[in-house]
Tab-separated table of C-alpha atoms in Angstrom:
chain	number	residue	atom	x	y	z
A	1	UNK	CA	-184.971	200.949	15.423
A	2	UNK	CA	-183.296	197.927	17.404
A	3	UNK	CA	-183.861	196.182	14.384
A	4	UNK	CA	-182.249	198.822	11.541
A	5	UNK	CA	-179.041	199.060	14.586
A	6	UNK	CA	-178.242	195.236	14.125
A	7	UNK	CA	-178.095	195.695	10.219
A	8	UNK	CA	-176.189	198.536	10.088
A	9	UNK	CA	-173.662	196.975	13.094
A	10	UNK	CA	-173.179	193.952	10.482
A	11	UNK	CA	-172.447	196.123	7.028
A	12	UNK	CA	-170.017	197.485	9.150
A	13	UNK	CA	-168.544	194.271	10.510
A	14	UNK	CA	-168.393	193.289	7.031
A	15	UNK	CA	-166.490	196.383	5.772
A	16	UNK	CA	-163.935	196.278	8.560
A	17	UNK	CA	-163.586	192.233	7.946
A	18	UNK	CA	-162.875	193.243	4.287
A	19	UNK	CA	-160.774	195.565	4.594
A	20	UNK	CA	-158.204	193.566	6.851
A	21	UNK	CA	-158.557	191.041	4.063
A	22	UNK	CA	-156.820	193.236	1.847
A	23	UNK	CA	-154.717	194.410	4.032
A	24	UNK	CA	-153.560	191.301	5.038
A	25	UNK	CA	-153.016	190.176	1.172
A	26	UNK	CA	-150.869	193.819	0.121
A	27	UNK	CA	-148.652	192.508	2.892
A	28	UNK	CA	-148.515	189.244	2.128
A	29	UNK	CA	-147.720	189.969	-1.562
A	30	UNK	CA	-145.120	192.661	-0.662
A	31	UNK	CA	-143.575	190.064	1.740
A	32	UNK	CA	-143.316	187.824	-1.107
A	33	UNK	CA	-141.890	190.320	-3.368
A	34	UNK	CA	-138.817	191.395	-0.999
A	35	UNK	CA	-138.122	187.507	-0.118
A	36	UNK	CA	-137.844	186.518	-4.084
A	37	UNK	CA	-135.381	189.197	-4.415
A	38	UNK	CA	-138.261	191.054	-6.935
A	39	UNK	CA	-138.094	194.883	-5.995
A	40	UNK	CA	-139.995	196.428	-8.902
A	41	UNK	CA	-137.614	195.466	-11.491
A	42	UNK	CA	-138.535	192.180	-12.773
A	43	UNK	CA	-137.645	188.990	-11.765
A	44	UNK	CA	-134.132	187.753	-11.555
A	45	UNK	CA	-133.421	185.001	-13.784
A	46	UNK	CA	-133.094	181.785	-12.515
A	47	UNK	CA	-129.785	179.729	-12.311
A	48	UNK	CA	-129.497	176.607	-14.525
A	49	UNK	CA	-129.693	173.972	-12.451
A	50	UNK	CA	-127.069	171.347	-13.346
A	51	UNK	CA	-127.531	167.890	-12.227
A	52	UNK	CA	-124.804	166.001	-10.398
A	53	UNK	CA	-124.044	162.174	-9.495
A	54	UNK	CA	-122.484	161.030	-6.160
A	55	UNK	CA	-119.104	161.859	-7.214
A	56	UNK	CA	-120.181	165.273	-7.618
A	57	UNK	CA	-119.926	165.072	-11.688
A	58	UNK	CA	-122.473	166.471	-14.197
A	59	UNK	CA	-125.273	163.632	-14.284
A	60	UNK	CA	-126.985	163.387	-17.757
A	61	UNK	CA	-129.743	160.436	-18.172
A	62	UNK	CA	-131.897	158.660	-20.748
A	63	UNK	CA	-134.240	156.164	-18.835
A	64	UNK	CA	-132.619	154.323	-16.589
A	65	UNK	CA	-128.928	154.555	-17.812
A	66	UNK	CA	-127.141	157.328	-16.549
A	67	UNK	CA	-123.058	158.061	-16.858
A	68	UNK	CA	-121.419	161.181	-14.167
A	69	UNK	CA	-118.736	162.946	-15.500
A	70	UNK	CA	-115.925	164.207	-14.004
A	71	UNK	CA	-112.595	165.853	-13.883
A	72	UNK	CA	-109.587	165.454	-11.511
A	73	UNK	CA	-106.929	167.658	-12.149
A	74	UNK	CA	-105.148	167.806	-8.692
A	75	UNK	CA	-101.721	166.925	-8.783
A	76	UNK	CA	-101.926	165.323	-12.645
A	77	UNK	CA	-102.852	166.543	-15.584
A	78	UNK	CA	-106.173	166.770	-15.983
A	79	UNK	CA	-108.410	163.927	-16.989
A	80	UNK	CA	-112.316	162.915	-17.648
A	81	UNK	CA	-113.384	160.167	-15.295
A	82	UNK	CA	-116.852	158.932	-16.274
A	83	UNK	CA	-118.957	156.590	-13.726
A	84	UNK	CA	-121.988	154.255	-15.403
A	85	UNK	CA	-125.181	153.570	-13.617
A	86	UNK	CA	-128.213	151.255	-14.272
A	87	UNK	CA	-131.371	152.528	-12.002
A	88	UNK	CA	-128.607	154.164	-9.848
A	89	UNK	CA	-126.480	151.516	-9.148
A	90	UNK	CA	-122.962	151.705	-10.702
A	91	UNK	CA	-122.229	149.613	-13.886
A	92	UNK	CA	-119.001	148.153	-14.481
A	93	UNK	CA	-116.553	150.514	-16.653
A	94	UNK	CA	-116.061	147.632	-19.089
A	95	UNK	CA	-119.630	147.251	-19.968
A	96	UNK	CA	-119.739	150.810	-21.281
A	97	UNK	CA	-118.696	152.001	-24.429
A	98	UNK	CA	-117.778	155.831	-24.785
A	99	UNK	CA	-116.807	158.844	-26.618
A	100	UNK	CA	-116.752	162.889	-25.240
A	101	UNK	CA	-116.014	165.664	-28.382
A	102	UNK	CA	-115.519	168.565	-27.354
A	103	UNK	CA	-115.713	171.967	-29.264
A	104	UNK	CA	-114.094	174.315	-28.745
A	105	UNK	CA	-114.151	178.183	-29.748
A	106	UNK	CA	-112.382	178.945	-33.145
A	107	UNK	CA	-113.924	175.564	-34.368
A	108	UNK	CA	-111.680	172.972	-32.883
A	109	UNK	CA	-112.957	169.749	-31.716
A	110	UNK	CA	-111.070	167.370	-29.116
A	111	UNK	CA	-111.847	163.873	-29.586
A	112	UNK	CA	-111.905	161.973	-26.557
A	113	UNK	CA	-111.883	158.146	-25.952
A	114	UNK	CA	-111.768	156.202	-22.189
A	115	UNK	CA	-110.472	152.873	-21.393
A	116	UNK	CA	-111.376	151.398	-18.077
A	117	UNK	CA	-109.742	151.536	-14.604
A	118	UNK	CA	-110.844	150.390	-11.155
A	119	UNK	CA	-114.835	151.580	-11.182
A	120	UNK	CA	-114.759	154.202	-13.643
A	121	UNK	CA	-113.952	155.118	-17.369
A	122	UNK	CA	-110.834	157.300	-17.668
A	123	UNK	CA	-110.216	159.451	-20.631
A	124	UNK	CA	-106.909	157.960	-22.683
A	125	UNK	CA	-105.300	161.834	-23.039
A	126	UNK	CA	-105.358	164.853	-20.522
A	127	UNK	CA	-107.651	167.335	-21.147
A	128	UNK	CA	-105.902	170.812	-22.088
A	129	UNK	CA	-107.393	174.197	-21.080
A	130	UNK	CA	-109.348	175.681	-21.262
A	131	UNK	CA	-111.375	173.754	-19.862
A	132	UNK	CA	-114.464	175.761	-22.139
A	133	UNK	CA	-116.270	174.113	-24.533
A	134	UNK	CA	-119.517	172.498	-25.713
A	135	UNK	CA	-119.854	168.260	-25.058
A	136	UNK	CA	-120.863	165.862	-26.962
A	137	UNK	CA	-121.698	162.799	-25.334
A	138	UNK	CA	-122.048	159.205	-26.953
A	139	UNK	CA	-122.333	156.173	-24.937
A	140	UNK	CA	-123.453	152.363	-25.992
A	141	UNK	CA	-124.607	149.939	-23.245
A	142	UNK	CA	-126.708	146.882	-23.465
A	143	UNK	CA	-126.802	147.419	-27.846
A	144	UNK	CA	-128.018	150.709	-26.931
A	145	UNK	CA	-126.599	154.073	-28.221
A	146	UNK	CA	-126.997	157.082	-26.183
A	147	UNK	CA	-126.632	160.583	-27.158
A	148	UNK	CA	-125.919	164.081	-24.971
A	149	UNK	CA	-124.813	167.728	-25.629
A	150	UNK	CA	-124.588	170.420	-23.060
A	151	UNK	CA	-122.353	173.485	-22.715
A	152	UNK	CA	-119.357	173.471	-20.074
A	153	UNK	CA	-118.125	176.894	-20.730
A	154	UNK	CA	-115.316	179.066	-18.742
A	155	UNK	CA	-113.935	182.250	-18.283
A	156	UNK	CA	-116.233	182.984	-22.115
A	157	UNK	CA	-118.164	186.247	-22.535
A	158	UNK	CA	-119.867	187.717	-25.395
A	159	UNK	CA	-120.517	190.968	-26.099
A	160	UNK	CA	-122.490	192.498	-28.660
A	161	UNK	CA	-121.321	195.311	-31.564
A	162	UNK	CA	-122.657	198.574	-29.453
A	163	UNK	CA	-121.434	197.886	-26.316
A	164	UNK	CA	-117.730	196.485	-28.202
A	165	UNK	CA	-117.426	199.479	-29.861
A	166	UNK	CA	-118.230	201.889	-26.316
A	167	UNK	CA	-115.911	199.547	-24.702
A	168	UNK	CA	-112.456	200.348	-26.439
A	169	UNK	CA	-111.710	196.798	-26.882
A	170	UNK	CA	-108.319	196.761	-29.317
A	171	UNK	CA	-106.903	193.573	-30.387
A	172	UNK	CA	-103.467	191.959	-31.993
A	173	UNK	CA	-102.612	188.844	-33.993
A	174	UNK	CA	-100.477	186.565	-31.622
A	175	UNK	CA	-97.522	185.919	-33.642
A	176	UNK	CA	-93.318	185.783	-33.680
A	177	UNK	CA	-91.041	188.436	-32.348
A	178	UNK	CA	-87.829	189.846	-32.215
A	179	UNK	CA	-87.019	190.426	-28.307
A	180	UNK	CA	-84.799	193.291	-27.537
A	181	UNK	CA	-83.636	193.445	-24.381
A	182	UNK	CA	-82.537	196.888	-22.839
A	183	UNK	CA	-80.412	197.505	-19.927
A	184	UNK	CA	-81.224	201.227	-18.585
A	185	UNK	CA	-78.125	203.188	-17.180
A	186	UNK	CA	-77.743	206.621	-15.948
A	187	UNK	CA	-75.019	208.831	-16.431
A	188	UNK	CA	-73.381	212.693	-17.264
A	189	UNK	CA	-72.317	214.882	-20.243
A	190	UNK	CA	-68.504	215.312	-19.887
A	191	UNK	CA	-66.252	217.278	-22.390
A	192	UNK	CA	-63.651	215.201	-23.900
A	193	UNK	CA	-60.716	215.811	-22.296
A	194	UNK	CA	-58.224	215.781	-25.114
A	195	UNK	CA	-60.462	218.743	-26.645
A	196	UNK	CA	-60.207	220.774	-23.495
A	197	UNK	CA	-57.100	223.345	-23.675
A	198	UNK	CA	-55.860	225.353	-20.636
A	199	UNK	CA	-54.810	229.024	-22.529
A	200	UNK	CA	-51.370	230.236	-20.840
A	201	UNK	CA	-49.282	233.224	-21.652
A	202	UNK	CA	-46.154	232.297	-22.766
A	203	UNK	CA	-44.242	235.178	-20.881
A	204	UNK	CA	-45.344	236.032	-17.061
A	205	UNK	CA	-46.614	239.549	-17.272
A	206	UNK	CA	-49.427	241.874	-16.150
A	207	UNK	CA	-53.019	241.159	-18.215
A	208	UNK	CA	-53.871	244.484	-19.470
A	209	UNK	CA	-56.962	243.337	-21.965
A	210	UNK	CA	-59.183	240.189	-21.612
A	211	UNK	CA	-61.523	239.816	-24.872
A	212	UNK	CA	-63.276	236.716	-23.720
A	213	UNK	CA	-65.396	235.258	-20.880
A	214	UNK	CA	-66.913	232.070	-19.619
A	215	UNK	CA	-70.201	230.985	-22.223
A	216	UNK	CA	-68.227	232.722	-25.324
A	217	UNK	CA	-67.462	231.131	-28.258
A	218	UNK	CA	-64.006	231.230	-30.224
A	219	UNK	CA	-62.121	230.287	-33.154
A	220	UNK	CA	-58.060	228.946	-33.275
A	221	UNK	CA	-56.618	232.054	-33.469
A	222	UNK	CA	-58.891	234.570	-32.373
A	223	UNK	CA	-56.874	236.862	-30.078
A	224	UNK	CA	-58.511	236.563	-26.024
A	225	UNK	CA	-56.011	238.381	-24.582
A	226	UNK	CA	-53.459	241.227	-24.261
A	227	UNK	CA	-50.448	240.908	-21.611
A	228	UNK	CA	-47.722	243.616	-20.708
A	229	UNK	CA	-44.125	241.647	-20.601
A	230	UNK	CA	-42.893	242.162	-16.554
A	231	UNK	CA	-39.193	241.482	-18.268
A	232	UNK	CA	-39.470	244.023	-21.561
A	233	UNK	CA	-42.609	245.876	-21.114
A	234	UNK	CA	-43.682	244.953	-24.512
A	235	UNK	CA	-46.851	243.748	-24.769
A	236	UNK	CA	-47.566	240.300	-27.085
A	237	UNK	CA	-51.147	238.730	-27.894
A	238	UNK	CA	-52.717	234.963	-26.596
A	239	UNK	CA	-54.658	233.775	-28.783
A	240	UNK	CA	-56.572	230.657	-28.694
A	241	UNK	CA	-55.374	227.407	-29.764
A	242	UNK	CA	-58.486	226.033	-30.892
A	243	UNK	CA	-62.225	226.232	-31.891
A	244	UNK	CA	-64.188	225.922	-28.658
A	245	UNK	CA	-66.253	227.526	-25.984
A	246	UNK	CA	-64.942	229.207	-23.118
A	247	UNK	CA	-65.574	227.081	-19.754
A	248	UNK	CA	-63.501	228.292	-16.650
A	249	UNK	CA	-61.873	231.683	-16.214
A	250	UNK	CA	-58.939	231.721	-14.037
A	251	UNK	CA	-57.555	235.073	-13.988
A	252	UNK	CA	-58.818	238.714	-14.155
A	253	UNK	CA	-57.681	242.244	-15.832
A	254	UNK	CA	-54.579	242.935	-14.097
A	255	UNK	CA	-53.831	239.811	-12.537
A	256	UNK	CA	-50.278	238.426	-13.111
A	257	UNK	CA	-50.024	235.377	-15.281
A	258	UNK	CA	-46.638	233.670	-13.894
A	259	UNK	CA	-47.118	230.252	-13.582
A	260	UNK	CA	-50.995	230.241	-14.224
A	261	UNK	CA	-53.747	229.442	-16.741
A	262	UNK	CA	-55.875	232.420	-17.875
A	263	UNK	CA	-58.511	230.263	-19.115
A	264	UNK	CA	-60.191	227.107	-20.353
A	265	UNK	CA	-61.434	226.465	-23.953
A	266	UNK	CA	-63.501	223.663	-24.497
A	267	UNK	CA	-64.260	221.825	-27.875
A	268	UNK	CA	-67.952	220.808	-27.288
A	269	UNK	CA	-68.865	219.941	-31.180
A	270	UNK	CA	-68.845	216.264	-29.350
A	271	UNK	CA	-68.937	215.269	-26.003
A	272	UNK	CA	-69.054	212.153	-23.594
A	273	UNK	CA	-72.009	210.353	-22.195
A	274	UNK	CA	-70.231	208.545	-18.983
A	275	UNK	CA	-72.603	206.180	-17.855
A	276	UNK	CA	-72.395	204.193	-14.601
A	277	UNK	CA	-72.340	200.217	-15.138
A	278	UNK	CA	-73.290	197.457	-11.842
A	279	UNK	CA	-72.298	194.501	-11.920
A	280	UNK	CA	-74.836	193.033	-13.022
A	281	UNK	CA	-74.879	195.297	-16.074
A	282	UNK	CA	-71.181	194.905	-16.752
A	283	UNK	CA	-71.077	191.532	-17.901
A	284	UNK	CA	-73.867	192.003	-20.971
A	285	UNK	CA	-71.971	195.161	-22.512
A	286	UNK	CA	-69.663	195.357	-25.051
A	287	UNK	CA	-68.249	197.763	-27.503
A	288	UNK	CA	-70.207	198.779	-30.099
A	289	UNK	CA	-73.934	197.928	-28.498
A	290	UNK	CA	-76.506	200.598	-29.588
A	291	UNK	CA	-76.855	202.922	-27.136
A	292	UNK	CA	-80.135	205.328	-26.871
A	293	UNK	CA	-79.395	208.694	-24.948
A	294	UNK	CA	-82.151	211.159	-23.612
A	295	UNK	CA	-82.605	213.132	-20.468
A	296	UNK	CA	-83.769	211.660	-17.319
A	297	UNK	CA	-87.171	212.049	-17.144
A	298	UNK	CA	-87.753	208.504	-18.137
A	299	UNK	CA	-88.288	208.459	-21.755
A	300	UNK	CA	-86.014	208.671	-24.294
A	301	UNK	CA	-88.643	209.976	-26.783
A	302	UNK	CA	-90.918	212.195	-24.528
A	303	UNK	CA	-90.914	214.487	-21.513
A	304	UNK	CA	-93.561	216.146	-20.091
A	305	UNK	CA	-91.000	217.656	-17.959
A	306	UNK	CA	-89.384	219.771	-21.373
A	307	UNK	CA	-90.583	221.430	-24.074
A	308	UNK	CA	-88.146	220.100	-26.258
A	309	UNK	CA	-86.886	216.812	-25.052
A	310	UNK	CA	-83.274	216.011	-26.073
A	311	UNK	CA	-82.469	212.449	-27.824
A	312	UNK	CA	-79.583	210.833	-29.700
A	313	UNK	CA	-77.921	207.422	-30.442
A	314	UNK	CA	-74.380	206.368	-30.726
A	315	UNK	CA	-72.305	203.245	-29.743
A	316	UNK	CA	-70.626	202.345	-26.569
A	317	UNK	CA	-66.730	203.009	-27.277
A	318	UNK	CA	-65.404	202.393	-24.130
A	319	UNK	CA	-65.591	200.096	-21.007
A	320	UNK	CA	-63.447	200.474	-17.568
A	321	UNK	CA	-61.636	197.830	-16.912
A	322	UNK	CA	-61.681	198.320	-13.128
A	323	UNK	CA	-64.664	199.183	-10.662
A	324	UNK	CA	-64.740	201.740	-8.055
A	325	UNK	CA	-64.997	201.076	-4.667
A	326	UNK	CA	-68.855	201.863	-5.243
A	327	UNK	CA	-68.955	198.988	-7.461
A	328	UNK	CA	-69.715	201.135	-10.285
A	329	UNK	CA	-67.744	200.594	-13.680
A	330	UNK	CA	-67.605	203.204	-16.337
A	331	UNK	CA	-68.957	203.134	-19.869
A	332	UNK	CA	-68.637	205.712	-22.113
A	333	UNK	CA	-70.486	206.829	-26.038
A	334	UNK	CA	-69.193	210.160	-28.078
A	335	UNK	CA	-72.279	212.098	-29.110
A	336	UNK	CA	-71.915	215.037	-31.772
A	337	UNK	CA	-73.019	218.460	-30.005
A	338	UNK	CA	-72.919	220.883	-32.874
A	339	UNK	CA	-76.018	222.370	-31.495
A	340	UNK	CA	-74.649	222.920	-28.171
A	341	UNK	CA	-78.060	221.645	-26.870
A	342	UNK	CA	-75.880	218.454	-24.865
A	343	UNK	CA	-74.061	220.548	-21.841
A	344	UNK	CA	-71.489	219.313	-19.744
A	345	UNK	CA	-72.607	218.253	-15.926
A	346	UNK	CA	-75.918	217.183	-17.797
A	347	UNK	CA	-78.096	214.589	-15.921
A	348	UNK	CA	-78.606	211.691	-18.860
A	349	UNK	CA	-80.156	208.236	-19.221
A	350	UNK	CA	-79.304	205.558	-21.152
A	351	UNK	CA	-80.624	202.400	-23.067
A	352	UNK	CA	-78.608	199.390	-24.274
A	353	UNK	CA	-79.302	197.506	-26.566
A	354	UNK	CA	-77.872	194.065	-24.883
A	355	UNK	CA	-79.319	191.718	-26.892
A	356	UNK	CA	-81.810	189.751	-28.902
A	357	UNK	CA	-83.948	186.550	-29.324
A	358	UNK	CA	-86.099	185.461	-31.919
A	359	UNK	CA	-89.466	183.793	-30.819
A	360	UNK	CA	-92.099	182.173	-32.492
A	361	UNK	CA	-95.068	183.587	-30.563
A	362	UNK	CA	-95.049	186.396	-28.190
A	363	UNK	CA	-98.162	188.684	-26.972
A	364	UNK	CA	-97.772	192.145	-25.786
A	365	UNK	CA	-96.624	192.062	-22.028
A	366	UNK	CA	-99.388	194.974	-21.455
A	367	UNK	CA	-102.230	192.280	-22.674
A	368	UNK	CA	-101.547	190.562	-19.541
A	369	UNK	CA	-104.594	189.778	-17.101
A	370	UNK	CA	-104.383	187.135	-14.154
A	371	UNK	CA	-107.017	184.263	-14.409
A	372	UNK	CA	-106.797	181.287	-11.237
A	373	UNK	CA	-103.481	183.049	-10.416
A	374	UNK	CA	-101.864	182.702	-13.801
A	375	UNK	CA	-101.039	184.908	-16.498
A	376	UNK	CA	-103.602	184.641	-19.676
A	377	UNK	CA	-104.844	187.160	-22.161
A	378	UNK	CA	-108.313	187.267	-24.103
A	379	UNK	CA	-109.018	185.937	-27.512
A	380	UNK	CA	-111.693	186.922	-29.561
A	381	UNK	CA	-114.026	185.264	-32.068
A	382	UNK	CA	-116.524	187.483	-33.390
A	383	UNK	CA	-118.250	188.735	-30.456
A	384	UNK	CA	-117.471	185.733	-28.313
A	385	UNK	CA	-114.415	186.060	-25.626
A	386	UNK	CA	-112.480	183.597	-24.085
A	387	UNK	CA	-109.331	183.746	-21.844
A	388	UNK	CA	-106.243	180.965	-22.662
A	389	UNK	CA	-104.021	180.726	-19.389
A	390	UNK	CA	-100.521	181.278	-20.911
A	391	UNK	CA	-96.889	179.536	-20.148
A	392	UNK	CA	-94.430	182.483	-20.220
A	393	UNK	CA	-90.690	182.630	-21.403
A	394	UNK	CA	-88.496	185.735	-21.718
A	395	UNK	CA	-89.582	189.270	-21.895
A	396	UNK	CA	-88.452	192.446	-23.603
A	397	UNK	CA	-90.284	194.768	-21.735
A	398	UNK	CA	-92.746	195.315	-24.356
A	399	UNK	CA	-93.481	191.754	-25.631
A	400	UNK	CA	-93.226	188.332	-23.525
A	401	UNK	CA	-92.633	184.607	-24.998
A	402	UNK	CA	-95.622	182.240	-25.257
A	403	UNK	CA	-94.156	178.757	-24.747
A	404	UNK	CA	-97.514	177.243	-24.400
A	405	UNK	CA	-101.553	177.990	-23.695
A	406	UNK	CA	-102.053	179.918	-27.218
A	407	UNK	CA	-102.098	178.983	-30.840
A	408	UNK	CA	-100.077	181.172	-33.699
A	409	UNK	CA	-102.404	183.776	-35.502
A	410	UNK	CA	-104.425	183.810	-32.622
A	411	UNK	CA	-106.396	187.544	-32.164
A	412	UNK	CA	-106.402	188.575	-28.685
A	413	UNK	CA	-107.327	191.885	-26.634
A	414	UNK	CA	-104.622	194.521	-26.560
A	415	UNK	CA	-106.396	196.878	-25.020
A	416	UNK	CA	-109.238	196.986	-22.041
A	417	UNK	CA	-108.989	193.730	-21.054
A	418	UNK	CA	-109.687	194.245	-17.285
A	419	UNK	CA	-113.359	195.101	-18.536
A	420	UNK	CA	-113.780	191.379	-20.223
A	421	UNK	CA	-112.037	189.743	-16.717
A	422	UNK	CA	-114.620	191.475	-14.308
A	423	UNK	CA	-117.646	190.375	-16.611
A	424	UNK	CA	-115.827	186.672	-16.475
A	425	UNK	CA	-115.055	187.099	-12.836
A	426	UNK	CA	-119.104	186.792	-12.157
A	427	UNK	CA	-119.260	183.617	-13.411
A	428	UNK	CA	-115.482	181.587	-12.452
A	429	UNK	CA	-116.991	179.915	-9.505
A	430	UNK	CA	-119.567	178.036	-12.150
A	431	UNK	CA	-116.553	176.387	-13.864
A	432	UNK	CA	-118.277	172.560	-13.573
A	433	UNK	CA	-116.506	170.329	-15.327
C-alpha cells in the first residue's frame, strides 16, 4: 500500500510540475505579446531602418567605399553635402567623382553635380523643394563606378480610387487670373432729395378733406386735398405736384394750413445708396467704380436671413469732398426702385470694385493648408499626393498670387485638403534628407 502511495504521490507531482509549465509559458507568451505592441491584431509593421554616417547623413555602401549624404539648409539655401569614406575613414572630396538625379513627381528629374570644398563634396546648385523625390546615386573612386537608388520622399501620400472617391477630394488646374479686389462698405437707402416735394396750400385756410395718407401712392395732379379759404370761404383743391409716394403727414382734417406743409411726396422710382467711406477706403474710389448693393446680411447674392434677398448694381456717382468729424466720407450710387422693394432708412452693404491685376498663376485662397509653417496646397498625380510650399503675392479674396513653389497647369486639391495634411502629418518628422 506504502508502495502504490509513493506512485500515486509522484503522477501527481508530475501533473502539478506540468501544469505550472504551462502556466508559466501562457504568461510568458502574453507578456511578450503586450511588450511588442501585438494585441490580437497583427503585428505592426516595422520601420525602415535608414542607415546614417557620422554627420548624421543617409549612409549607402558597396564594400568598403561608402559616401553620407547630407543637406544643410539653415541660413542658405539648401545644398547636398556628400562625405567619402574608405573602410570608414574619410576620403578626400577630390578623389571622388559624383552625380545625385533626382526624380521628382510629375516626371521631372534634377540633375545634380558637386565640386569639392574643405572635407566634403558640395552640390554646385541649391536644392529646391520639395525636398521629395527618388535618388539616384553614381559615384567613381579608384576606376570604380558605383551605383545607388533609394526613395527620400516628403509630405507624399497616395491614396487609392475607393477611398478618393469617399473622400471628396476636388481639384483645379493652377493657372493665371484676373484679381479683383473689393472694398466692402456699409451704408442707407435715402430718397433723392430733389424728388422729394413738401405739398402746401397756396391760401391759409381750414382743411376740410384729406384724400391721402402716409404709404399711398399718387400721380401729378391727383387732387389730396380740399381747403376752405379763411379770407373768401371758397374752397380750392391741392393737388400733387408730382408722381410719388406719400412719406410724412404734417397736418390733419381741420387743422389750419397758414404757414405749413400738409404733406410730403416722395419720388422713390430711384433712390440713393449713401455709403460710409474710411480713410483708408477713400483714397481707392473713384467715380464710376462698379458698385454691388445687397442687404446686410453678408452676401450680396444670398441670405438665409430673407426669403427673397434684395441685389442690384450701379456706379458710384458721387464722392464728399470733406470728412466728418467721425472720419467718415460719403459716397453715394442711384439705384432704380420701380419695384418699391429698396425703402428709405434701409440697412445696405456694399462692394467696390477698386481694382484689378492680372497674374500669371494664382490658386484658390480656400486651397490653402499650412506645411513647416508656410502656406502650400496639394498636387495630385494619379493617386499620388504631394504638397509644394508656396511664395504668396496679392489676394482677391477668392484667389491669391503664386510668385514661386508651383509650376503653371499644375492640378492641385480644391477641396478636402485637411484630410491629405493629417495623413502627411504622420510621417513629417521622417523627412531625412
Amino acid at each position: 500500500m506504502s508502495a502504490n502511495f509513493t506512485q500515486s504521490s509522484a503522477q501527481i507531482r508530475s501533473i502539478v510540475i506540468l501544469l505550472v509549465g504551462l502556466i508559466l509559458i501562457s504568461v510568458f507568451t502574453l507578456n511578450s505579446a503586450f511588450a511588442s505592441g501585438d494585441h490580437g491584431h497583427g503585428h505592426e509593421e516595422e520601420e525602415e531602418h535608414i542607415p546614417e554616417g557620422p554627420h548624421g547623413g543617409r549612409l549607402v555602401q558597396e564594400g568598403d567605399f561608402s559616401i553620407e549624404i547630407t543637406m544643410a539648409e539653415s541660413g542658405i539655401p539648401a545644398e547636398f553635402r556628400v562625405y567619402a569614406y574608405q573602410k570608414d575613414q574619410p576620403i578626400a572630396p577630390n578623389e571622388v567623382q559624383l552625380e545625385l538625379l533626382l526624380n521628382r513627381l510629375g516626371n521631372n528629374t534634377d540633375k545634380i553635380t558637386f565640386t569639392p570644398e574643405e572635407d566634403y563634396l558640395v552640390s554646385e546648385v541649391s536644392i529646391a523643394e520639395p525636398h521629395s523625390f527618388e535618388v539616384e546615386v553614381h559615384a567613381s573612386f579608384n576606376g570604380k563606378n558605383f551605383d545607388w537608388h533609394y526613395d527620400n520622399f516628403t509630405g507624399r501620400t497616395e491614396i487609392n480610387d475607393r477611398l478618393l472617391k469617399l473622400s471628396g477630394v476636388q481639384t483645379q488646374t493652377a493657372g493665371s487670373q484676373t484679381l479683383v479686389f473689393i472694398d466692402t462698405l456699409f451704408g442707407i437707402v435715402a430718397p433723392i432729395t430733389d424728388k422729394e416735394f413738401n405739398v402746401n396750400a397756396p391760401y391759409a385756410g381750414v382743411i376740410e378733406s384729406l384724400n391721402v395718407t402716409i404709404g399711398d401712392s399718387v400721380t401729378k395732379g391727383q387732387v389730396i386735398a380740399t381747403v376752405r379759404n379763411s379770407t373768401t370761404l371758397q374752397t380750392y383743391q391741392v393737388i400733387s405736384p408730382a408722381d410719388g409716394q406719400v412719406t410724412e403727414q404734417f397736418l390733419s382734417l381741420g387743422d389750419n394750413t397758414f404757414n405749413r406743409s400738409l404733406l410730403r411726396i416722395s419720388d422713390l422710382s430711384n433712390v440713393w445708396i449713401d455709403l460710409s467711406a474710411f480713410p483708408k477706403n477713400i483714397e481707392k474710389l473713384n467715380l464710376g467704380q462698379k458698385v454691388s448693393i445687397g442687404d446686410d446680411h453678408g452676401d450680396n447674392h444670398s441670405s438665409s436671413h430673407s426669403q427673397h434677398p434684395l441685389f442690384a448694381q450701379s456706379t458710384i456717382s458721387y464722392i464728399a469732398p470733406t470728412m466728418t468729424g467721425g472720419h467718415i466720407a460719403r459716397v453715394r450710387a442711384v439705384i432704380n426702385n420701380k419695384q418699391g422693394h429698396w425703402r428709405p432708412g434701409m440697412h445696405i452693404q456694399a462692394k467696390i470694385e477698386t481694382g484689378s491685376k492680372p497674374v500669371p498663376l494664382a490658386v484658390r485662397v480656400d486651397a490653402l493648408q499650412t506645411f513647416n509653417d508656410k502656406p502650400a496646397v496639394f498636387i495630385k498625380h494619379g493617386n499620388t499626393f504631394e504638397v509644394r510650399t508656396l511664395t504668396l503675392g496679392d489676394s482677391d479674396g477668392v484667389f491669391v498670387e503664386v510668385l514661386a513653389g508651383l509650376n503653371s497647369d499644375a492640378e492641385y486639391v480644391t477641396e478636402n485638403s485637411y484630410l491629405l495634411k493629417a495623413d502627411i502629418m504622420k510621417d513629417a518628422a521622417k523627412h531625412v534628407h
